[in-house]
Amino acid sequence: MSAAAQMTIEKDVPVPTRDGTVLRADVFRPAQPGPHPVLMVHGPYGKDIHFADFNAHAYDLIDEHGPQMTWETPNPEWWVPRGYAVVRVDQRGTGHSEGRMALFSPTEWEDYYDAIEWAGVQEWSTGKVGLLGISYYAIGQWHVAALQPPHLAAIVPWEGAIDIYRDWSHHGGILSNQFTDEWWTRQITGNQSALPAGAPNPQRAVEGNAELPTELREHALRKTYYLAREVDLSKITVPVLSSGNWTSYQLHLRGNVEGYLGAGSEHKWLEIHEGNHFTPFYTEESRLYQKRFLDRFVAGDETAWQDEPPVRLTIRDPRGSFVRAESEWPIARTAWTRLYLDAERGALGAEAPGTEARVDYPAPAGGVTLFTAPFIEDVELTGPSALHVWVSADTEDMDLFVTLIDIDSEGKEVTFEDASGVGNRGPVVKGWLRVSHRELDEARSKPYRPVHPHDTRSPLTAGVPVEAAVEILPTSRVFAAGHRLGLVIQAADRTDPTRFRHNNPVDRAPFTGTNTVHTGGRYPSYLLVPVIPPKES
């Protein structure tokens, strides 16, 4: 029997919200009588826009195809024959739903709550609702779960950011404009429900809708605007399977890790894979992994999810990546290792140089790269890193763009498939900091995980060195014997292909002049890295 024959499909079902706005949902449910456990998505990309129409190239690359597939959401033709009802909701102001479009707003997450509660009391529902989806369809899961809708049973945020400022709009305080601008005009503005049928994409919000790129650009500090969009992770009490991607360090990875660490759930797991942003979600291995979790906590099969390790990591080894179970994050046996910067020799080493040195480079085009000696044996780095560096400038501010790279025995950089776009390849990992944002949240910071409030500016005095701690996102890489670790410090983005450039002319205009990195003596700059010894047998 075909998947279509096993489904009952209802289109544009009205979903009421607390303020009277009506959302519209498509409901895919098993043809056999219920009740059934529910999977829900709620987002702005259009419940009726087919995956291939939304992104044809990505559709060609994924393993799964079918007439009911939409971008970054579970395929009803796979899930419904396995006993789930799948509900896709157009969020307020998008697709076929009423209202004013206001992405990343408290109203959006209240609507999501109302949709969950609506689904929980339908005659075809068991009253257990699970959430599953990628990217935007993951971000909302964190926020609505913290509101604790009674019928919510579990969440699977697959590559989903949490902190709109730190994860998305301002990397280290630097406006990440390129992705937001492209995403907004390509994926959002053409799906506003206020547009007349057949109208061309206006490339901006229509009157009455919020223009998100403008809002993010105008709110350069993490204050009232972002605090109103902050999620209290401790209020998430349902089971969580947080699934991140090593290559999504420019958008989602931080959220998946922070969500796992901060969630108040008794039952929570962290999984981190590799690859591009969409393919891993649709593999048979991933679907079965998702299903086992959801079968246990949404469908109620006590045998479906047993003895799962709290942490499941894909280790990126040059001989071939492999999956390893761990008991915690960060890994308890991590040997946190300082590699001291030596500007005189262009080196990273275990001993702090006794002699002060400096390297100057022009902003915004210049930078400096320092290397370890070739490793004499394989060295695994898995976890977050941090750069503790002394810097100065001849202006009142400077931006630090930090990159870790793997250099092979022939001096060539090893690159990795990048989540930023189809066909893109990138370095091991990156980090950023606007130095005027160097103030630390001392209560939350750790040497390997600096946390900056980003709520005030501390300008530089020309020529006076200051110490700055740069958060470098988590990663996993085995550096083979003969390879070197490189640390790149620049005043702007590298030239590697990415959709996440920080090149807004207003935000970046003041960052010119000469930047300086200081090392040795009074300025013991160092890179802190997570060296992982083998597990004891």
PDB file of C-alpha atoms in Angstrom, residues 315-499:
ATOM      1  CA  ILE A 315      34.635  12.322  15.651  1.00  0.00           C
ATOM      2  CA  ARG A 316      36.205  13.826  12.529  1.00  0.00           C
ATOM      3  CA  ASP A 317      39.223  11.617  11.905  1.00  0.00           C
ATOM      4  CA  PRO A 318      41.297  11.892   8.698  1.00  0.00           C
ATOM      5  CA  ARG A 319      40.996   8.123   8.257  1.00  0.00           C
ATOM      6  CA  GLY A 320      37.217   8.373   8.353  1.00  0.00           C
ATOM      7  CA  SER A 321      34.728   9.863  10.785  1.00  0.00           C
ATOM      8  CA  PHE A 322      33.199   7.631  13.438  1.00  0.00           C
ATOM      9  CA  VAL A 323      30.596   7.904  16.198  1.00  0.00           C
ATOM     10  CA  ARG A 324      31.651   7.719  19.855  1.00  0.00           C
ATOM     11  CA  ALA A 325      29.574   7.657  23.005  1.00  0.00           C
ATOM     12  CA  GLU A 326      30.449   9.934  25.905  1.00  0.00           C
ATOM     13  CA  SER A 327      28.939  10.414  29.342  1.00  0.00           C
ATOM     14  CA  GLU A 328      29.006  14.216  29.559  1.00  0.00           C
ATOM     15  CA  TRP A 329      29.810  17.530  27.852  1.00  0.00           C
ATOM     16  CA  PRO A 330      32.447  18.833  27.895  1.00  0.00           C
ATOM     17  CA  ILE A 331      34.207  15.479  28.031  1.00  0.00           C
ATOM     18  CA  ALA A 332      35.403  14.918  31.601  1.00  0.00           C
ATOM     19  CA  ARG A 333      38.812  13.510  30.633  1.00  0.00           C
ATOM     20  CA  THR A 334      39.654  16.611  28.545  1.00  0.00           C
ATOM     21  CA  ALA A 335      43.234  17.774  29.017  1.00  0.00           C
ATOM     22  CA  TRP A 336      42.774  21.534  28.704  1.00  0.00           C
ATOM     23  CA  THR A 337      46.016  22.614  27.059  1.00  0.00           C
ATOM     24  CA  ARG A 338      47.525  26.074  26.700  1.00  0.00           C
ATOM     25  CA  LEU A 339      49.328  26.850  23.459  1.00  0.00           C
ATOM     26  CA  TYR A 340      51.169  30.137  23.928  1.00  0.00           C
ATOM     27  CA  LEU A 341      51.404  32.623  21.087  1.00  0.00           C
ATOM     28  CA  ASP A 342      54.871  33.738  20.021  1.00  0.00           C
ATOM     29  CA  ALA A 343      54.666  36.685  17.634  1.00  0.00           C
ATOM     30  CA  GLU A 344      58.423  36.712  17.071  1.00  0.00           C
ATOM     31  CA  ARG A 345      58.516  33.158  15.693  1.00  0.00           C
ATOM     32  CA  GLY A 346      54.944  32.947  14.364  1.00  0.00           C
ATOM     33  CA  ALA A 347      54.465  29.917  16.567  1.00  0.00           C
ATOM     34  CA  LEU A 348      52.192  28.213  19.087  1.00  0.00           C
ATOM     35  CA  GLY A 349      53.960  26.302  21.842  1.00  0.00           C
ATOM     36  CA  ALA A 350      53.663  24.747  25.269  1.00  0.00           C
ATOM     37  CA  GLU A 351      55.956  27.295  26.955  1.00  0.00           C
ATOM     38  CA  ALA A 352      55.169  30.979  27.410  1.00  0.00           C
ATOM     39  CA  PRO A 353      57.802  33.141  25.685  1.00  0.00           C
ATOM     40  CA  GLY A 354      59.865  35.137  28.144  1.00  0.00           C
ATOM     41  CA  THR A 355      60.426  37.934  25.662  1.00  0.00           C
ATOM     42  CA  GLU A 356      57.721  40.351  24.667  1.00  0.00           C
ATOM     43  CA  ALA A 357      56.931  40.572  20.978  1.00  0.00           C
ATOM     44  CA  ARG A 358      54.230  42.058  18.801  1.00  0.00           C
ATOM     45  CA  VAL A 359      52.852  41.713  15.321  1.00  0.00           C
ATOM     46  CA  ASP A 360      51.050  44.557  13.587  1.00  0.00           C
ATOM     47  CA  TYR A 361      48.588  44.221  10.724  1.00  0.00           C
ATOM     48  CA  PRO A 362      46.316  46.648   8.886  1.00  0.00           C
ATOM     49  CA  ALA A 363      42.571  46.694   9.420  1.00  0.00           C
ATOM     50  CA  PRO A 364      40.315  45.678   7.895  1.00  0.00           C
ATOM     51  CA  ALA A 365      42.332  43.614   5.423  1.00  0.00           C
ATOM     52  CA  GLY A 366      45.186  42.116   7.435  1.00  0.00           C
ATOM     53  CA  GLY A 367      45.917  39.413   9.953  1.00  0.00           C
ATOM     54  CA  VAL A 368      48.439  36.967  11.345  1.00  0.00           C
ATOM     55  CA  THR A 369      48.756  33.167  11.399  1.00  0.00           C
ATOM     56  CA  LEU A 370      50.681  31.153  13.981  1.00  0.00           C
ATOM     57  CA  PHE A 371      51.375  27.407  13.863  1.00  0.00           C
ATOM     58  CA  THR A 372      52.252  24.559  16.157  1.00  0.00           C
ATOM     59  CA  ALA A 373      55.168  22.345  15.256  1.00  0.00           C
ATOM     60  CA  PRO A 374      54.092  19.223  13.340  1.00  0.00           C
ATOM     61  CA  PHE A 375      52.421  16.781  15.721  1.00  0.00           C
ATOM     62  CA  ILE A 376      54.557  13.702  16.386  1.00  0.00           C
ATOM     63  CA  GLU A 377      51.431  11.613  16.989  1.00  0.00           C
ATOM     64  CA  ASP A 378      47.711  11.948  16.382  1.00  0.00           C
ATOM     65  CA  VAL A 379      46.094  14.620  18.559  1.00  0.00           C
ATOM     66  CA  GLU A 380      42.322  14.831  19.039  1.00  0.00           C
ATOM     67  CA  LEU A 381      40.657  18.140  19.842  1.00  0.00           C
ATOM     68  CA  THR A 382      36.989  17.741  20.788  1.00  0.00           C
ATOM     69  CA  GLY A 383      35.187  20.491  22.668  1.00  0.00           C
ATOM     70  CA  PRO A 384      35.165  24.286  22.939  1.00  0.00           C
ATOM     71  CA  SER A 385      38.339  26.386  22.697  1.00  0.00           C
ATOM     72  CA  ALA A 386      39.154  29.943  23.733  1.00  0.00           C
ATOM     73  CA  LEU A 387      41.741  32.507  22.723  1.00  0.00           C
ATOM     74  CA  HIS A 388      43.071  34.613  25.603  1.00  0.00           C
ATOM     75  CA  VAL A 389      44.967  37.336  23.788  1.00  0.00           C
ATOM     76  CA  TRP A 390      46.502  40.740  24.464  1.00  0.00           C
ATOM     77  CA  VAL A 391      45.729  43.253  21.712  1.00  0.00           C
ATOM     78  CA  SER A 392      45.842  46.961  20.962  1.00  0.00           C
ATOM     79  CA  ALA A 393      44.843  49.298  18.158  1.00  0.00           C
ATOM     80  CA  ASP A 394      45.423  52.866  17.110  1.00  0.00           C
ATOM     81  CA  THR A 395      41.647  53.368  17.045  1.00  0.00           C
ATOM     82  CA  GLU A 396      39.084  52.980  19.829  1.00  0.00           C
ATOM     83  CA  ASP A 397      37.954  49.507  18.771  1.00  0.00           C
ATOM     84  CA  MET A 398      38.966  46.427  16.798  1.00  0.00           C
ATOM     85  CA  ASP A 399      37.371  43.200  15.615  1.00  0.00           C
ATOM     86  CA  LEU A 400      38.939  39.780  16.089  1.00  0.00           C
ATOM     87  CA  PHE A 401      38.085  37.065  13.567  1.00  0.00           C
ATOM     88  CA  VAL A 402      39.654  33.853  14.849  1.00  0.00           C
ATOM     89  CA  THR A 403      39.978  30.615  12.890  1.00  0.00           C
ATOM     90  CA  LEU A 404      41.498  27.227  13.710  1.00  0.00           C
ATOM     91  CA  ILE A 405      42.862  25.342  10.710  1.00  0.00           C
ATOM     92  CA  ASP A 406      44.387  21.928  10.013  1.00  0.00           C
ATOM     93  CA  ILE A 407      47.559  22.059   7.891  1.00  0.00           C
ATOM     94  CA  ASP A 408      48.729  18.772   6.378  1.00  0.00           C
ATOM     95  CA  SER A 409      52.309  17.578   5.982  1.00  0.00           C
ATOM     96  CA  GLU A 410      52.539  19.278   2.570  1.00  0.00           C
ATOM     97  CA  GLY A 411      51.474  22.642   3.960  1.00  0.00           C
ATOM     98  CA  LYS A 412      47.937  22.563   2.547  1.00  0.00           C
ATOM     99  CA  GLU A 413      44.864  23.403   4.590  1.00  0.00           C
ATOM    100  CA  VAL A 414      42.425  20.545   5.157  1.00  0.00           C
ATOM    101  CA  THR A 415      38.858  21.780   4.692  1.00  0.00           C
ATOM    102  CA  PHE A 416      35.471  20.362   5.607  1.00  0.00           C
ATOM    103  CA  GLU A 417      31.995  20.338   4.124  1.00  0.00           C
ATOM    104  CA  ASP A 418      30.360  23.457   5.491  1.00  0.00           C
ATOM    105  CA  ALA A 419      26.791  23.934   6.691  1.00  0.00           C
ATOM    106  CA  SER A 420      26.776  27.482   5.310  1.00  0.00           C
ATOM    107  CA  GLY A 421      25.849  26.450   1.767  1.00  0.00           C
ATOM    108  CA  VAL A 422      25.789  23.649  -0.774  1.00  0.00           C
ATOM    109  CA  GLY A 423      29.317  22.876  -1.943  1.00  0.00           C
ATOM    110  CA  ASN A 424      31.001  25.238   0.513  1.00  0.00           C
ATOM    111  CA  ARG A 425      34.035  24.054   2.426  1.00  0.00           C
ATOM    112  CA  GLY A 426      35.479  25.658   5.516  1.00  0.00           C
ATOM    113  CA  PRO A 427      38.059  25.414   8.308  1.00  0.00           C
ATOM    114  CA  VAL A 428      37.981  23.448  11.553  1.00  0.00           C
ATOM    115  CA  VAL A 429      36.081  26.136  13.496  1.00  0.00           C
ATOM    116  CA  LYS A 430      35.811  29.894  14.103  1.00  0.00           C
ATOM    117  CA  GLY A 431      35.294  32.478  16.830  1.00  0.00           C
ATOM    118  CA  TRP A 432      34.760  36.236  16.941  1.00  0.00           C
ATOM    119  CA  LEU A 433      34.958  39.224  19.273  1.00  0.00           C
ATOM    120  CA  ARG A 434      34.503  42.969  18.994  1.00  0.00           C
ATOM    121  CA  VAL A 435      37.116  44.029  21.526  1.00  0.00           C
ATOM    122  CA  SER A 436      34.979  46.807  23.004  1.00  0.00           C
ATOM    123  CA  HIS A 437      32.671  43.915  24.086  1.00  0.00           C
ATOM    124  CA  ARG A 438      35.462  42.153  26.005  1.00  0.00           C
ATOM    125  CA  GLU A 439      33.800  42.481  29.418  1.00  0.00           C
ATOM    126  CA  LEU A 440      33.055  39.020  30.820  1.00  0.00           C
ATOM    127  CA  ASP A 441      30.092  37.604  32.673  1.00  0.00           C
ATOM    128  CA  GLU A 442      32.323  36.278  35.442  1.00  0.00           C
ATOM    129  CA  ALA A 443      29.614  34.115  36.998  1.00  0.00           C
ATOM    130  CA  ARG A 444      28.992  32.187  33.784  1.00  0.00           C
ATOM    131  CA  SER A 445      32.424  32.207  32.178  1.00  0.00           C
ATOM    132  CA  LYS A 446      34.956  29.401  32.279  1.00  0.00           C
ATOM    133  CA  PRO A 447      38.502  29.500  30.894  1.00  0.00           C
ATOM    134  CA  TYR A 448      37.387  27.367  27.930  1.00  0.00           C
ATOM    135  CA  ARG A 449      34.024  29.121  27.527  1.00  0.00           C
ATOM    136  CA  PRO A 450      34.097  32.896  27.945  1.00  0.00           C
ATOM    137  CA  VAL A 451      30.641  34.480  28.114  1.00  0.00           C
ATOM    138  CA  HIS A 452      30.256  38.161  27.237  1.00  0.00           C
ATOM    139  CA  PRO A 453      27.149  40.150  28.250  1.00  0.00           C
ATOM    140  CA  HIS A 454      27.394  42.324  25.103  1.00  0.00           C
ATOM    141  CA  ASP A 455      25.379  45.006  26.885  1.00  0.00           C
ATOM    142  CA  THR A 456      28.003  47.755  27.052  1.00  0.00           C
ATOM    143  CA  ARG A 457      31.058  49.034  25.172  1.00  0.00           C
ATOM    144  CA  SER A 458      34.527  49.586  26.628  1.00  0.00           C
ATOM    145  CA  PRO A 459      36.481  51.600  24.027  1.00  0.00           C
ATOM    146  CA  LEU A 460      40.212  51.095  23.589  1.00  0.00           C
ATOM    147  CA  THR A 461      42.840  53.708  24.311  1.00  0.00           C
ATOM    148  CA  ALA A 462      45.110  54.011  21.289  1.00  0.00           C
ATOM    149  CA  GLY A 463      48.228  51.886  21.703  1.00  0.00           C
ATOM    150  CA  VAL A 464      47.306  50.485  25.142  1.00  0.00           C
ATOM    151  CA  PRO A 465      47.150  46.647  25.260  1.00  0.00           C
ATOM    152  CA  VAL A 466      44.085  44.956  26.771  1.00  0.00           C
ATOM    153  CA  GLU A 467      43.350  41.297  27.387  1.00  0.00           C
ATOM    154  CA  ALA A 468      40.422  39.770  25.521  1.00  0.00           C
ATOM    155  CA  ALA A 469      38.919  36.280  25.735  1.00  0.00           C
ATOM    156  CA  VAL A 470      37.469  35.035  22.453  1.00  0.00           C
ATOM    157  CA  GLU A 471      34.896  32.248  22.484  1.00  0.00           C
ATOM    158  CA  ILE A 472      35.760  29.634  19.845  1.00  0.00           C
ATOM    159  CA  LEU A 473      32.858  27.338  19.082  1.00  0.00           C
ATOM    160  CA  PRO A 474      33.038  23.603  19.850  1.00  0.00           C
ATOM    161  CA  THR A 475      34.576  21.274  17.306  1.00  0.00           C
ATOM    162  CA  SER A 476      35.983  17.802  16.824  1.00  0.00           C
ATOM    163  CA  ARG A 477      39.068  17.006  14.769  1.00  0.00           C
ATOM    164  CA  VAL A 478      41.845  14.451  14.976  1.00  0.00           C
ATOM    165  CA  PHE A 479      45.051  16.132  13.785  1.00  0.00           C
ATOM    166  CA  ALA A 480      47.106  13.382  12.195  1.00  0.00           C
ATOM    167  CA  ALA A 481      50.789  12.949  12.955  1.00  0.00           C
ATOM    168  CA  GLY A 482      52.727  15.353  10.752  1.00  0.00           C
ATOM    169  CA  HIS A 483      49.878  17.876  10.636  1.00  0.00           C
ATOM    170  CA  ARG A 484      49.947  21.278  12.338  1.00  0.00           C
ATOM    171  CA  LEU A 485      47.301  23.337  14.089  1.00  0.00           C
ATOM    172  CA  GLY A 486      47.102  26.872  12.770  1.00  0.00           C
ATOM    173  CA  LEU A 487      45.619  29.883  14.559  1.00  0.00           C
ATOM    174  CA  VAL A 488      44.479  32.674  12.245  1.00  0.00           C
ATOM    175  CA  ILE A 489      43.703  36.110  13.732  1.00  0.00           C
ATOM    176  CA  GLN A 490      42.296  38.647  11.297  1.00  0.00           C
ATOM    177  CA  ALA A 491      40.528  41.990  11.215  1.00  0.00           C
ATOM    178  CA  ALA A 492      37.788  40.679   8.901  1.00  0.00           C
ATOM    179  CA  ASP A 493      36.334  37.473   7.454  1.00  0.00           C
ATOM    180  CA  ARG A 494      38.578  34.988   5.700  1.00  0.00           C
ATOM    181  CA  THR A 495      38.059  34.480   1.979  1.00  0.00           C
ATOM    182  CA  ASP A 496      36.680  30.943   2.321  1.00  0.00           C
ATOM    183  CA  PRO A 497      33.193  30.550   0.803  1.00  0.00           C
ATOM    184  CA  THR A 498      30.459  31.221   3.321  1.00  0.00           C
ATOM    185  CA  ARG A 499      27.023  32.832   3.615  1.00  0.00           C
TER     186      ARG A 499
END
